[in-house]
Coordinates of C-alpha atoms in Angstrom, one line a residue:
X1 CA 0.0 0.0 0.0
X2 CA 2.7 2.5 1.0
X3 CA 4.9 1.6 -1.9
X4 CA 2.0 1.7 -4.4
X5 CA 0.8 5.1 -3.2
X6 CA 4.4 6.5 -3.6
X7 CA 5.0 7.2 0.1
X8 CA 8.4 5.3 0.0
X9 CA 9.6 6.9 -3.3
X10 CA 11.7 9.5 -1.5
X11 CA 12.5 11.0 1.8
X12 CA 10.4 14.0 0.9
X13 CA 7.3 11.9 0.2
X14 CA 7.7 10.1 3.5
X15 CA 8.1 13.4 5.3
X16 CA 5.0 14.8 3.7
X17 CA 3.0 11.7 4.7
X18 CA 4.2 11.9 8.3
X19 CA 3.7 15.7 8.5
X20 CA 0.0 15.2 7.6
X21 CA -0.5 13.7 11.0
X22 CA 1.1 16.5 12.9
X23 CA 2.1 15.7 16.5
X24 CA 0.3 12.4 16.3
X25 CA 3.0 11.3 13.8
X26 CA 5.7 12.3 16.2
X27 CA 4.0 10.5 19.0
X28 CA 3.6 7.3 16.9
X29 CA 7.3 7.5 16.1
X30 CA 8.3 7.9 19.8
X31 CA 6.1 4.8 20.6
X32 CA 7.8 2.9 17.8
X33 CA 11.2 3.8 19.4
X34 CA 10.0 2.6 22.8
X35 CA 8.7 -0.7 21.3
X36 CA 11.9 -1.3 19.3
X37 CA 14.0 -1.1 22.5
X38 CA 11.6 -3.3 24.6
X39 CA 11.3 -5.8 21.7
X40 CA 14.6 -5.4 19.9
X41 CA 13.6 -6.6 16.4
X42 CA 14.6 -3.5 14.4
X43 CA 18.2 -2.3 14.7
X44 CA 18.2 0.9 16.7
X45 CA 20.4 2.6 14.1
X46 CA 17.8 2.3 11.4
X47 CA 15.0 3.8 13.6
X48 CA 17.4 6.6 14.6
X49 CA 18.1 7.4 11.0
X50 CA 14.3 7.3 10.3
X51 CA 13.7 9.8 13.1
X52 CA 16.2 12.3 11.7
X53 CA 15.1 11.8 8.1
X54 CA 11.4 12.1 8.8
X55 CA 11.4 15.0 11.3
X56 CA 14.7 16.8 10.8
X57 CA 17.9 16.8 12.8
X58 CA 16.8 18.5 16.0
X59 CA 13.2 17.2 16.4
X60 CA 14.3 13.8 15.2
X61 CA 17.0 13.7 17.8
X62 CA 14.6 14.6 20.6
X63 CA 12.0 12.0 19.4
X64 CA 14.7 9.4 19.3
X65 CA 16.0 10.4 22.7
X66 CA 12.6 10.3 24.4
X67 CA 11.6 7.0 22.9
X68 CA 14.9 5.3 23.5
X69 CA 15.2 6.5 27.1
X70 CA 11.7 5.5 27.9
X71 CA 12.1 2.1 26.2
X72 CA 15.4 1.5 28.0
X73 CA 13.8 2.2 31.4
X74 CA 11.0 -0.2 30.5
X75 CA 13.5 -2.9 29.5
X76 CA 15.4 -2.4 32.8
X77 CA 12.1 -2.6 34.8
X78 CA 11.1 -5.8 33.0
X79 CA 14.4 -7.5 33.8
X80 CA 14.3 -6.1 37.3
X81 CA 10.9 -7.8 37.8
X82 CA 11.5 -11.1 35.9
X83 CA 15.2 -11.6 36.5
X84 CA 17.8 -13.5 34.3
X85 CA 15.3 -15.9 32.8
X86 CA 14.0 -13.1 30.6
X87 CA 17.4 -12.7 29.1
X88 CA 17.4 -16.4 27.9
X89 CA 13.9 -16.0 26.4
X90 CA 14.8 -12.9 24.4
X91 CA 18.5 -13.1 23.5
X92 CA 21.0 -15.7 22.3
X93 CA 23.0 -17.6 24.9
X94 CA 26.2 -16.5 23.1
X95 CA 25.4 -12.8 23.6
X96 CA 24.4 -13.4 27.2
X97 CA 27.6 -15.3 28.0
X98 CA 29.7 -12.6 26.2
X99 CA 28.4 -9.8 28.5
X100 CA 27.6 -11.8 31.7
X101 CA 31.3 -11.6 32.6
X102 CA 30.8 -7.8 32.9
X103 CA 28.6 -8.4 35.9
X104 CA 31.1 -10.7 37.8
X105 CA 33.4 -8.1 39.3
X106 CA 32.0 -5.6 41.8
X107 CA 31.7 -2.1 40.4
X108 CA 32.9 -3.1 37.0
X109 CA 29.5 -3.5 35.3
X110 CA 28.4 0.1 36.0
X111 CA 31.6 1.5 34.4
X112 CA 31.4 -0.8 31.3
X113 CA 27.6 -0.2 31.0
X114 CA 28.1 3.6 31.1
X115 CA 30.8 3.4 28.4
X116 CA 28.7 1.1 26.2
X117 CA 25.7 3.4 26.4
X118 CA 27.8 6.5 25.7
X119 CA 29.4 5.0 22.6
X120 CA 27.1 3.6 19.8
X121 CA 28.9 0.3 19.5
X122 CA 27.3 -2.2 21.9
X123 CA 23.9 -3.9 22.0
X124 CA 22.3 -1.3 24.2
X125 CA 18.8 -2.9 24.3
X126 CA 20.3 -6.2 25.7
X127 CA 22.6 -4.3 28.1
X128 CA 19.5 -2.5 29.5
X129 CA 17.9 -5.9 30.2
X130 CA 21.2 -7.2 31.7
X131 CA 21.5 -4.1 33.9
X132 CA 18.1 -4.9 35.3
X133 CA 19.4 -8.3 36.6
X134 CA 22.3 -6.7 38.5
X135 CA 22.4 -4.7 41.7
X136 CA 22.5 -1.4 39.7
X137 CA 20.0 1.0 41.2
X138 CA 17.3 2.8 39.3
X139 CA 19.0 6.1 40.0
X140 CA 22.3 4.8 38.6
X141 CA 20.6 3.3 35.5
X142 CA 18.5 6.5 34.8
X143 CA 21.6 8.7 35.2
X144 CA 23.6 6.6 32.7
X145 CA 20.8 6.4 30.2
X146 CA 19.7 10.1 30.3
X147 CA 23.3 11.4 30.3
X148 CA 24.9 8.8 28.0
X149 CA 22.2 8.4 25.3
X150 CA 22.4 12.0 23.8
X151 CA 25.9 11.4 22.6
X152 CA 25.4 8.0 21.1
X153 CA 22.1 9.1 19.5
X154 CA 23.8 12.1 18.0
X155 CA 26.6 10.0 16.6
X156 CA 24.2 7.4 15.2
X157 CA 22.0 10.2 13.7
X158 CA 24.9 12.2 12.2
X159 CA 26.8 9.1 11.0
X160 CA 23.9 7.3 9.5
X161 CA 22.5 10.4 7.9
X162 CA 25.8 11.2 6.3
X163 CA 26.2 7.6 5.1
X164 CA 22.7 7.6 3.8
X165 CA 23.3 10.9 1.9
X166 CA 26.6 9.6 0.4
X167 CA 25.1 6.4 -0.8
X168 CA 22.0 8.0 -2.4
X169 CA 23.8 10.9 -3.9
X170 CA 26.3 8.6 -5.6
X171 CA 23.6 6.4 -7.1

């Protein structure tokens, strides 16, 4: 339907389609960002790029930031409530084992988690769930997410937008 109606023909047609919905479009996008963190099916980088392309650099950044931070807190809360079994239901054992060692030394996880959230290179969604299974406090978690996410979202947004422009201007 979207392809046949021309919505996906260009960034401009997608922007026009989303802009017809006003703030409801932005709210739907924020909800999508929340869901993509809680149920990590879509790579976060793709949805970050979509936010910037659809809404512009500044509004897109804020919509990404709000959705990702809220989704991260929900993921932490789910893991805090359900414990480690939720990790094994949602993620591969290989990934769990790779990062489980981060939690074995006292005080080490908080530092590594903060670094991973600050830099856009780690599986943030998984790490939010893993954090919920540690002794990290809500206050520590929220501080890391709300202070670390702006930098990584900005890097993702800028980097992927630049890459997107280079790829499609060369074609």
